[in-house]
Amino acid sequence: MPPGEKKGYFCSMYRIFPLLMTVLIAGPVRAQKADKLQPKPALLRLIDGNLRQAVNQYKILMGHLPPDRMPRSYTAYAGKLETSDAGWWTSGFYAGTLFYLYSFSHDTALLGEAERRLTLLNKEQYNKGTHDLGFMMYCSYGTALRLIREGVLREPAAPYDSVLLNSARSLSTRFNPTVGCIRSWDSKPWRYPVIIDNMMNLELLLWATHESGDSSFARIAITHANTTLRNHFRPDYSSYHVVDYDSASGAVLAKKTAQGYADSSAWARGQSWGLYGYTVMYRYTHDPRYLEQAQHIAAFILGNPNLPADKVPYWDYNAPGGNRVLRDASAAAIMASALIELSRYVGHDQARKYLDVAEQIIVSLSSANYHAVVGSNGGFLLMHSVGNLPGRTEIDVPLTYADYYFVEAMLRYKEIGHAEE
Ligand code: GLY
C-alpha cells in the first residue's frame, strides 16, 4: 500500500479509536442474551471422561519431563519425548494445559507442576526476538490469571499481570507502523515476513490495553489485524501463510507458504489460526468487520469439499492424494475451540451450525482414531498432528498445542448455557 494511503488509514483509525478504547476498557463482548444453546448431555459425559483421563495422562507426561524443559512432541518409534527450552514458540502450552486441567480436577499435583513451569517461562517476558510471545505467555500466564480472577487459583506471590504487561511491551517492539504489522520471523530470505499465525499473538496486546488503559497495545493489535485482513486473504477467504513486506515502504513483496503445500494452498492450521484470531479480535473490540471475517473464514472451512466427514482437516486443504493425506488434529482442536466461542456472537441458527461442527470435532478427537490410551503416546492426549511437513519435522505426531486447544475446546463446551451472559 502506498505511504499516502497508509497515512489516511491511520488518521481514520485514530478518529474511531476513542470508541474502540471505550469498548476495550469496558470489557470483552458478551454472548448474545437470547438464543441460548444448550450442551448435549452425552457429550458432556464424554468430555468429563476425557478430562479425567487427561489428568492421568499428563501426570505420566510430567513424570518423563526433565525439570528445565517443556514438552513439545513424541517420536513413537524411538520412544523419545521431544522437548524445548522456554524460548521456543510452544513453551507456554504445557503450563496452560495443566492450569486448565487443574480447573477441572483441583488436583494439586497439576497445579504445582504448572507453577514450576511458569518460573522457567518468566524470563521470556523480556524476549524481543519472537512474535510468539502471545502464545508463550498468554496461553500460560494469561490462562493462570484468568483462573485467578475466576477464583479457581489463589493469588501468586509475584503478580502475573506485570509479567504479561512486560510481555506485551516486548511484543510491541516488533511492530512497524509503515508495514502496519508485527514482524514474524527475523530469518532470511524473508524481508519482513508476517504469518497468519501471528493473529494469535494479538490477544496479549488487547488484554494489555484492557488491563492497563494504555491504548498503544490495542492500536498495534488493531492495525495488525486490519493489515492482515487486507493482504492475507484470498477472495474465498482462505489465507496465505506468509506475506512478505518491504519494511521501508510497507509494500507487499510476496505471498507465500512456509508450512503449507503450496503458496496458493490453504494450510489447515493457518485457516484455524485466522478463525480463532478474528473471533478474539471481535471479542475485545466489538468491531463487526472482525465478526464478519471470522464468519467468512468459518464458511471457507466448513464448506470446503476437502474437509473430511469427521471434520478433522487434512494438513492442507489442497494437498493432493485424497484420503491418504495426513490429518492435522491440531487444526481441528483450534477450530473447535474457536467455533464454540464464535457461536456465542451470532444468531441461533448460525450458532447451531458452528456448535454442530465443534461437537463433531470433539467426538472425533475423542475416538480411538485420534485420542491416545492413557500410558501411550508419550503422555500426550492427541495423536496425528502435523507440525511442519515441508520442513520435514513433526509429521503425524502428538503436539503440545493440539492438546492445549483440545482441552480448551472441551472446557468451553462445558460452559455453554451457563457462561456469564
Ligand atoms: N507457527 C505456528 C504453527 O506451526 O502453527
Coordinates of C-alpha atoms and ligand atoms in Angstrom, one line a residue:
M1 CA 0.0 0.0 0.0
P2 CA 1.4 3.5 -0.9
P3 CA 2.5 5.5 2.1
G4 CA -0.1 8.2 1.4
E5 CA -2.9 5.8 1.7
K6 CA -1.4 4.4 4.9
K7 CA -1.4 7.9 6.4
G8 CA -5.1 8.3 5.6
Y9 CA -5.8 4.9 7.1
F10 CA -4.1 5.8 10.3
C11 CA -5.9 9.1 10.6
S12 CA -9.3 7.4 10.2
M13 CA -8.2 4.8 12.7
Y14 CA -7.3 7.4 15.3
R15 CA -10.7 9.0 14.8
I16 CA -12.5 5.8 15.7
F17 CA -10.0 4.9 18.3
P18 CA -11.7 6.6 21.3
L19 CA -14.8 4.5 20.6
L20 CA -12.7 1.3 20.5
M21 CA -10.9 2.3 23.7
T22 CA -14.3 2.6 25.4
V23 CA -15.1 -0.9 24.3
L24 CA -11.7 -2.3 25.3
I25 CA -11.8 -0.7 28.7
A26 CA -15.5 -1.6 29.3
G27 CA -14.5 -5.2 28.6
P28 CA -14.8 -8.0 26.1
V29 CA -18.1 -8.6 24.3
R30 CA -20.6 -10.9 26.0
A31 CA -22.6 -13.6 24.3
Q32 CA -26.0 -12.6 23.0
K33 CA -28.6 -12.9 25.7
A34 CA -31.3 -14.5 23.6
D35 CA -31.0 -17.7 21.7
K36 CA -29.1 -19.6 24.3
L37 CA -28.0 -23.0 23.2
Q38 CA -27.6 -26.0 25.5
P39 CA -24.7 -28.5 25.5
K40 CA -25.6 -32.2 24.8
P41 CA -25.6 -34.3 28.0
A42 CA -23.9 -37.3 26.3
L43 CA -21.1 -35.1 25.0
L44 CA -20.7 -33.5 28.4
R45 CA -20.2 -37.1 29.9
L46 CA -17.7 -37.9 27.1
I47 CA -15.8 -34.7 27.9
D48 CA -15.7 -35.4 31.6
G49 CA -14.3 -38.8 30.9
N50 CA -11.7 -37.3 28.5
L51 CA -10.7 -34.7 31.1
R52 CA -10.3 -37.4 33.9
Q53 CA -8.1 -39.4 31.5
A54 CA -6.2 -36.2 30.6
V55 CA -5.3 -35.6 34.3
N56 CA -3.8 -39.1 34.5
Q57 CA -2.1 -38.9 31.1
Y58 CA -0.5 -35.5 32.0
K59 CA 0.9 -37.0 35.2
I60 CA 2.6 -39.5 33.0
L61 CA 4.0 -36.8 30.8
M62 CA 5.1 -34.9 33.9
G63 CA 7.0 -37.9 35.1
H64 CA 9.1 -38.1 31.9
L65 CA 9.9 -34.4 31.6
P66 CA 13.3 -33.0 32.6
P67 CA 12.9 -30.2 35.2
D68 CA 14.3 -27.5 32.8
R69 CA 12.4 -28.4 29.6
M70 CA 8.9 -28.1 28.1
P71 CA 7.2 -30.9 26.2
R72 CA 6.8 -30.5 22.5
S73 CA 6.0 -33.8 20.9
Y74 CA 6.8 -37.6 21.0
T75 CA 8.7 -39.8 18.5
A76 CA 7.0 -43.1 18.9
Y77 CA 9.5 -45.3 17.0
A78 CA 12.3 -44.1 19.3
G79 CA 10.1 -43.8 22.4
K80 CA 11.5 -40.3 22.7
L81 CA 9.9 -37.3 24.4
E82 CA 10.7 -34.2 22.3
T83 CA 11.2 -31.1 24.4
S84 CA 12.1 -27.5 24.0
D85 CA 13.6 -24.7 26.1
A86 CA 11.4 -21.8 27.3
G87 CA 12.2 -19.7 24.2
W88 CA 10.5 -22.0 21.7
W89 CA 7.1 -20.8 20.5
T90 CA 5.2 -23.8 22.0
S91 CA 6.7 -23.4 25.5
G92 CA 3.6 -22.0 27.2
F93 CA 1.1 -24.6 26.2
Y94 CA 2.1 -27.3 28.7
A95 CA 1.6 -25.0 31.7
G96 CA -1.6 -23.7 30.2
T97 CA -3.0 -27.2 29.7
L98 CA -2.1 -28.0 33.3
F99 CA -3.9 -25.0 34.6
Y100 CA -6.9 -25.9 32.5
L101 CA -6.8 -29.5 33.9
Y102 CA -6.4 -28.1 37.4
S103 CA -9.6 -26.0 36.9
F104 CA -11.4 -29.2 36.1
S105 CA -9.8 -31.6 38.7
H106 CA -8.5 -29.4 41.5
D107 CA -5.6 -31.8 41.5
T108 CA -2.7 -30.0 43.3
A109 CA -0.1 -32.1 41.6
L110 CA -1.0 -30.5 38.3
L111 CA -1.1 -27.0 39.8
G112 CA 2.4 -27.4 41.4
E113 CA 3.8 -28.6 38.1
A114 CA 2.2 -25.7 36.2
E115 CA 3.6 -23.2 38.6
R116 CA 7.1 -24.7 38.4
R117 CA 7.0 -24.4 34.6
L118 CA 5.9 -20.8 34.8
T119 CA 9.1 -20.0 36.6
L120 CA 11.0 -21.3 33.5
L121 CA 8.9 -19.1 31.3
N122 CA 9.3 -16.0 33.4
K123 CA 12.4 -14.6 31.7
E124 CA 10.7 -14.7 28.3
Q125 CA 8.7 -11.5 29.3
Y126 CA 11.8 -9.6 28.0
N127 CA 12.2 -11.7 24.8
K128 CA 12.0 -9.3 21.9
G129 CA 13.3 -11.8 19.4
T130 CA 10.0 -13.6 18.7
H131 CA 6.5 -12.7 17.6
D132 CA 5.2 -15.7 19.5
L133 CA 5.1 -14.2 23.0
G134 CA 1.3 -14.2 22.8
F135 CA 1.3 -18.0 22.5
M136 CA 4.1 -18.4 25.0
M137 CA 2.9 -16.0 27.7
Y138 CA -0.8 -15.6 27.3
C139 CA -1.6 -19.3 27.0
S140 CA 0.4 -19.9 30.2
Y141 CA 0.4 -16.8 32.5
G142 CA -2.7 -15.5 30.8
T143 CA -4.6 -18.7 31.4
A144 CA -3.5 -18.7 35.0
L145 CA -4.5 -15.1 35.5
R146 CA -8.0 -15.7 34.1
L147 CA -8.4 -18.6 36.6
I148 CA -7.2 -16.4 39.5
R149 CA -9.8 -13.9 38.6
E150 CA -12.4 -16.5 38.4
G151 CA -11.5 -17.6 41.9
V152 CA -10.1 -21.0 40.7
L153 CA -6.5 -20.3 41.6
R154 CA -5.0 -18.4 44.5
E155 CA -3.1 -15.2 44.0
P156 CA 0.6 -15.8 43.5
A157 CA 3.3 -14.1 45.5
A158 CA 4.6 -12.2 42.4
P159 CA 1.6 -11.0 40.3
Y160 CA 1.2 -12.4 36.8
D161 CA -0.2 -9.2 35.4
S162 CA 3.1 -7.4 35.4
V163 CA 4.8 -10.4 33.6
L164 CA 2.1 -10.2 31.0
L165 CA 2.4 -6.4 30.6
N166 CA 6.1 -6.7 30.2
S167 CA 5.5 -9.4 27.5
A168 CA 3.1 -7.1 25.7
R169 CA 5.8 -4.3 25.8
S170 CA 8.3 -6.8 24.3
L171 CA 6.0 -7.9 21.6
S172 CA 5.1 -4.3 20.7
T173 CA 8.8 -3.7 19.8
R174 CA 8.3 -5.9 16.8
F175 CA 5.6 -3.6 15.3
N176 CA 6.5 -1.5 12.2
P177 CA 3.9 1.3 11.7
T178 CA 4.8 1.6 8.0
V179 CA 4.0 -2.0 7.4
G180 CA 1.2 -2.0 9.9
C181 CA 2.2 -5.4 11.3
I182 CA 4.2 -7.1 13.9
R183 CA 7.2 -8.9 12.3
S184 CA 7.1 -12.7 12.5
W185 CA 10.5 -14.1 11.7
D186 CA 13.9 -12.5 11.6
S187 CA 15.4 -15.1 9.3
K188 CA 16.4 -14.8 5.6
P189 CA 15.3 -15.0 2.8
W190 CA 12.3 -13.1 4.1
R191 CA 12.4 -9.3 4.3
Y192 CA 9.6 -8.5 6.7
P193 CA 7.5 -11.7 6.9
V194 CA 4.1 -11.8 8.6
I195 CA 2.4 -15.1 9.1
I196 CA -1.3 -15.7 9.6
D197 CA -0.4 -17.5 12.9
N198 CA 0.5 -14.1 14.2
M199 CA -3.2 -13.2 14.7
M200 CA -2.9 -15.5 17.7
N201 CA -0.5 -13.2 19.4
L202 CA -2.8 -10.2 19.4
E203 CA -4.9 -11.3 22.4
L204 CA -1.9 -10.5 24.7
L205 CA -2.0 -6.9 23.4
L206 CA -5.7 -6.5 23.6
W207 CA -5.6 -7.8 27.1
A208 CA -2.8 -5.3 28.0
T209 CA -4.9 -2.3 26.9
H210 CA -7.9 -3.6 28.7
E211 CA -5.8 -4.2 31.8
S212 CA -3.7 -1.1 31.8
G213 CA -5.7 1.5 29.9
D214 CA -2.6 2.1 27.7
S215 CA -4.1 2.3 24.2
S216 CA -0.8 1.7 22.4
F217 CA -1.1 -2.1 22.7
A218 CA -4.6 -2.3 21.2
R219 CA -3.7 0.2 18.5
I220 CA -0.9 -2.2 17.4
A221 CA -3.2 -5.2 17.5
I222 CA -6.0 -3.5 15.6
T223 CA -3.6 -2.2 12.9
H224 CA -2.0 -5.6 12.6
A225 CA -5.5 -7.3 12.2
N226 CA -6.6 -4.7 9.6
T227 CA -3.4 -5.1 7.6
T228 CA -3.7 -8.9 7.7
L229 CA -7.3 -8.6 6.7
R230 CA -6.4 -6.7 3.6
N231 CA -3.3 -8.6 2.5
H232 CA -3.5 -12.2 3.8
F233 CA -6.9 -13.3 2.4
R234 CA -8.0 -14.5 -1.0
P235 CA -11.4 -13.8 -2.4
D236 CA -12.7 -17.1 -1.0
Y237 CA -11.4 -16.1 2.5
S238 CA -8.7 -18.8 2.6
S239 CA -5.4 -17.2 3.7
Y240 CA -1.9 -17.2 2.6
H241 CA 0.6 -18.4 5.2
V242 CA 3.2 -15.8 4.8
V243 CA 3.0 -12.2 3.4
D244 CA 6.4 -10.6 3.0
Y245 CA 6.6 -6.8 3.1
D246 CA 9.0 -4.1 2.3
S247 CA 9.8 -2.6 5.7
A248 CA 10.6 0.8 4.3
S249 CA 7.5 1.3 2.1
G250 CA 5.1 -1.2 3.6
A251 CA 4.5 -2.7 0.1
V252 CA 3.6 -6.3 -0.2
L253 CA 6.5 -8.1 -1.8
A254 CA 5.3 -11.7 -1.9
K255 CA 2.5 -14.0 -0.8
K256 CA 4.0 -17.4 0.0
T257 CA 3.8 -20.5 2.2
A258 CA 6.3 -22.0 4.6
Q259 CA 4.4 -24.8 6.2
G260 CA 1.6 -25.4 3.6
Y261 CA 1.5 -27.5 0.5
A262 CA 1.8 -24.5 -1.9
D263 CA 1.9 -20.8 -2.0
S264 CA -1.7 -20.8 -3.3
S265 CA -3.0 -23.6 -1.0
A266 CA -4.9 -23.4 2.3
W267 CA -2.7 -24.7 5.0
A268 CA -5.1 -26.2 7.5
R269 CA -3.7 -24.8 10.8
G270 CA -3.3 -21.4 9.2
Q271 CA -7.1 -21.3 8.5
S272 CA -7.8 -22.3 12.1
W273 CA -5.4 -19.6 13.4
G274 CA -7.2 -17.0 11.3
L275 CA -10.6 -18.1 12.5
Y276 CA -9.6 -18.1 16.2
G277 CA -7.7 -14.8 15.8
Y278 CA -10.5 -12.8 14.3
T279 CA -13.0 -14.2 16.8
V280 CA -10.8 -12.9 19.6
M281 CA -10.5 -9.5 17.8
Y282 CA -14.3 -9.3 17.8
R283 CA -14.5 -10.3 21.5
Y284 CA -12.3 -7.4 22.5
T285 CA -13.3 -4.7 20.0
H286 CA -16.9 -5.4 19.1
D287 CA -15.9 -4.4 15.5
P288 CA -18.4 -6.2 13.2
R289 CA -15.7 -6.4 10.5
Y290 CA -13.9 -8.9 12.6
L291 CA -17.0 -10.9 13.3
E292 CA -17.7 -11.0 9.5
Q293 CA -14.2 -12.1 8.8
A294 CA -14.4 -14.9 11.3
Q295 CA -17.7 -16.0 9.8
H296 CA -16.2 -15.8 6.3
I297 CA -13.2 -18.0 7.4
A298 CA -15.6 -20.4 9.0
A299 CA -17.7 -20.6 5.8
F300 CA -14.5 -21.4 3.8
I301 CA -13.5 -24.2 6.2
L302 CA -17.0 -25.7 6.8
G303 CA -17.9 -25.5 3.1
N304 CA -14.6 -26.9 1.9
P305 CA -15.2 -30.1 -0.2
N306 CA -11.9 -31.5 1.2
L307 CA -13.0 -31.2 4.8
P308 CA -13.4 -34.9 5.8
A309 CA -16.6 -36.2 7.3
D310 CA -15.2 -36.4 10.8
K311 CA -14.2 -32.7 10.5
V312 CA -10.6 -33.3 11.3
P313 CA -8.8 -31.5 8.4
Y314 CA -6.1 -32.8 6.2
W315 CA -2.9 -30.9 7.0
D316 CA -3.6 -28.7 3.9
Y317 CA -7.0 -28.4 2.3
N318 CA -5.3 -28.5 -1.1
A319 CA -2.8 -31.3 -0.6
P320 CA -3.2 -33.9 -3.3
G321 CA -3.6 -37.6 -2.5
G322 CA -7.3 -37.9 -1.5
N323 CA -7.9 -39.7 1.8
R324 CA -4.3 -40.8 2.1
V325 CA -3.3 -37.3 3.0
L326 CA -2.3 -36.8 6.7
R327 CA -4.7 -35.3 9.1
D328 CA -3.9 -32.4 11.5
A329 CA -5.6 -32.9 14.8
S330 CA -4.2 -29.6 16.0
A331 CA -6.0 -27.7 13.3
A332 CA -9.2 -29.4 14.3
A333 CA -8.8 -28.7 18.0
I334 CA -8.1 -25.0 17.4
M335 CA -11.1 -24.8 15.1
A336 CA -13.4 -26.5 17.6
S337 CA -12.4 -24.0 20.3
A338 CA -12.8 -21.0 18.0
L339 CA -16.2 -22.2 16.7
I340 CA -17.5 -22.6 20.3
E341 CA -16.6 -19.0 21.0
L342 CA -17.9 -17.7 17.7
S343 CA -21.2 -19.4 18.3
R344 CA -21.8 -17.0 21.2
Y345 CA -21.7 -14.0 18.9
V346 CA -24.1 -15.0 16.2
G347 CA -27.8 -15.7 15.8
H348 CA -29.3 -19.0 16.8
D349 CA -29.2 -20.9 13.5
Q350 CA -25.7 -19.9 12.7
A351 CA -24.6 -20.7 16.3
R352 CA -26.2 -24.2 16.0
K353 CA -24.2 -24.8 12.8
Y354 CA -20.9 -23.8 14.4
L355 CA -21.7 -25.9 17.5
D356 CA -22.6 -28.9 15.4
V357 CA -19.2 -28.9 13.9
A358 CA -17.4 -28.2 17.1
E359 CA -19.3 -31.2 18.7
Q360 CA -18.4 -33.4 15.7
I361 CA -14.7 -32.5 16.2
I362 CA -14.7 -33.2 19.9
V363 CA -16.4 -36.6 19.3
S364 CA -13.9 -37.4 16.5
L365 CA -10.9 -36.3 18.6
S366 CA -12.3 -38.4 21.5
S367 CA -12.3 -41.5 19.3
A368 CA -9.6 -44.1 19.2
N369 CA -8.6 -42.6 15.8
Y370 CA -7.0 -39.6 17.5
H371 CA -7.3 -40.0 21.3
A372 CA -4.4 -41.9 22.9
V373 CA -4.9 -44.6 25.5
V374 CA -3.6 -43.5 28.9
G375 CA 0.1 -44.6 29.2
S376 CA 0.7 -44.4 25.4
N377 CA 1.6 -41.5 23.1
G378 CA 4.4 -40.2 25.4
G379 CA 1.8 -38.8 27.7
F380 CA 0.2 -36.5 25.2
L381 CA -3.6 -36.6 24.7
L382 CA -4.0 -36.5 20.9
M383 CA -2.2 -38.4 18.1
H384 CA -1.9 -37.4 14.4
S385 CA -1.0 -33.7 14.1
V386 CA 1.4 -32.2 11.6
G387 CA 3.8 -29.5 12.6
N388 CA 5.8 -28.7 9.5
L389 CA 5.5 -31.1 6.6
P390 CA 7.6 -29.2 4.1
G391 CA 10.2 -28.7 6.8
R392 CA 10.1 -32.5 7.5
T393 CA 9.5 -32.0 11.2
E394 CA 6.8 -33.2 13.5
I395 CA 4.8 -35.2 10.9
D396 CA 1.9 -37.3 12.2
V397 CA 2.8 -36.8 15.8
P398 CA 1.3 -35.5 19.1
L399 CA 1.8 -31.8 19.6
T400 CA 1.6 -29.9 22.8
Y401 CA -0.7 -27.2 21.3
A402 CA -3.1 -29.8 19.9
D403 CA -3.6 -30.9 23.5
Y404 CA -4.0 -27.3 24.8
Y405 CA -6.7 -26.3 22.3
F406 CA -8.5 -29.7 22.7
V407 CA -8.7 -29.2 26.4
E408 CA -9.7 -25.6 25.9
A409 CA -12.5 -26.6 23.5
M410 CA -13.8 -29.2 25.9
L411 CA -13.8 -26.7 28.8
R412 CA -15.5 -24.1 26.6
Y413 CA -18.1 -26.6 25.7
K414 CA -18.9 -27.3 29.3
E415 CA -19.5 -23.6 29.8
I416 CA -22.2 -23.4 27.1
G417 CA -25.5 -22.4 28.5
H418 CA -24.1 -21.1 31.8
A419 CA -21.2 -18.9 30.7
E420 CA -21.5 -15.3 32.2
E421 CA -24.1 -13.7 29.9
Ligands
GLY1 N1 3.9 -21.3 13.7 C1 3.0 -22.0 14.4 C2 2.5 -23.2 13.7 O1 3.2 -24.0 13.3 O2 1.3 -23.3 13.6

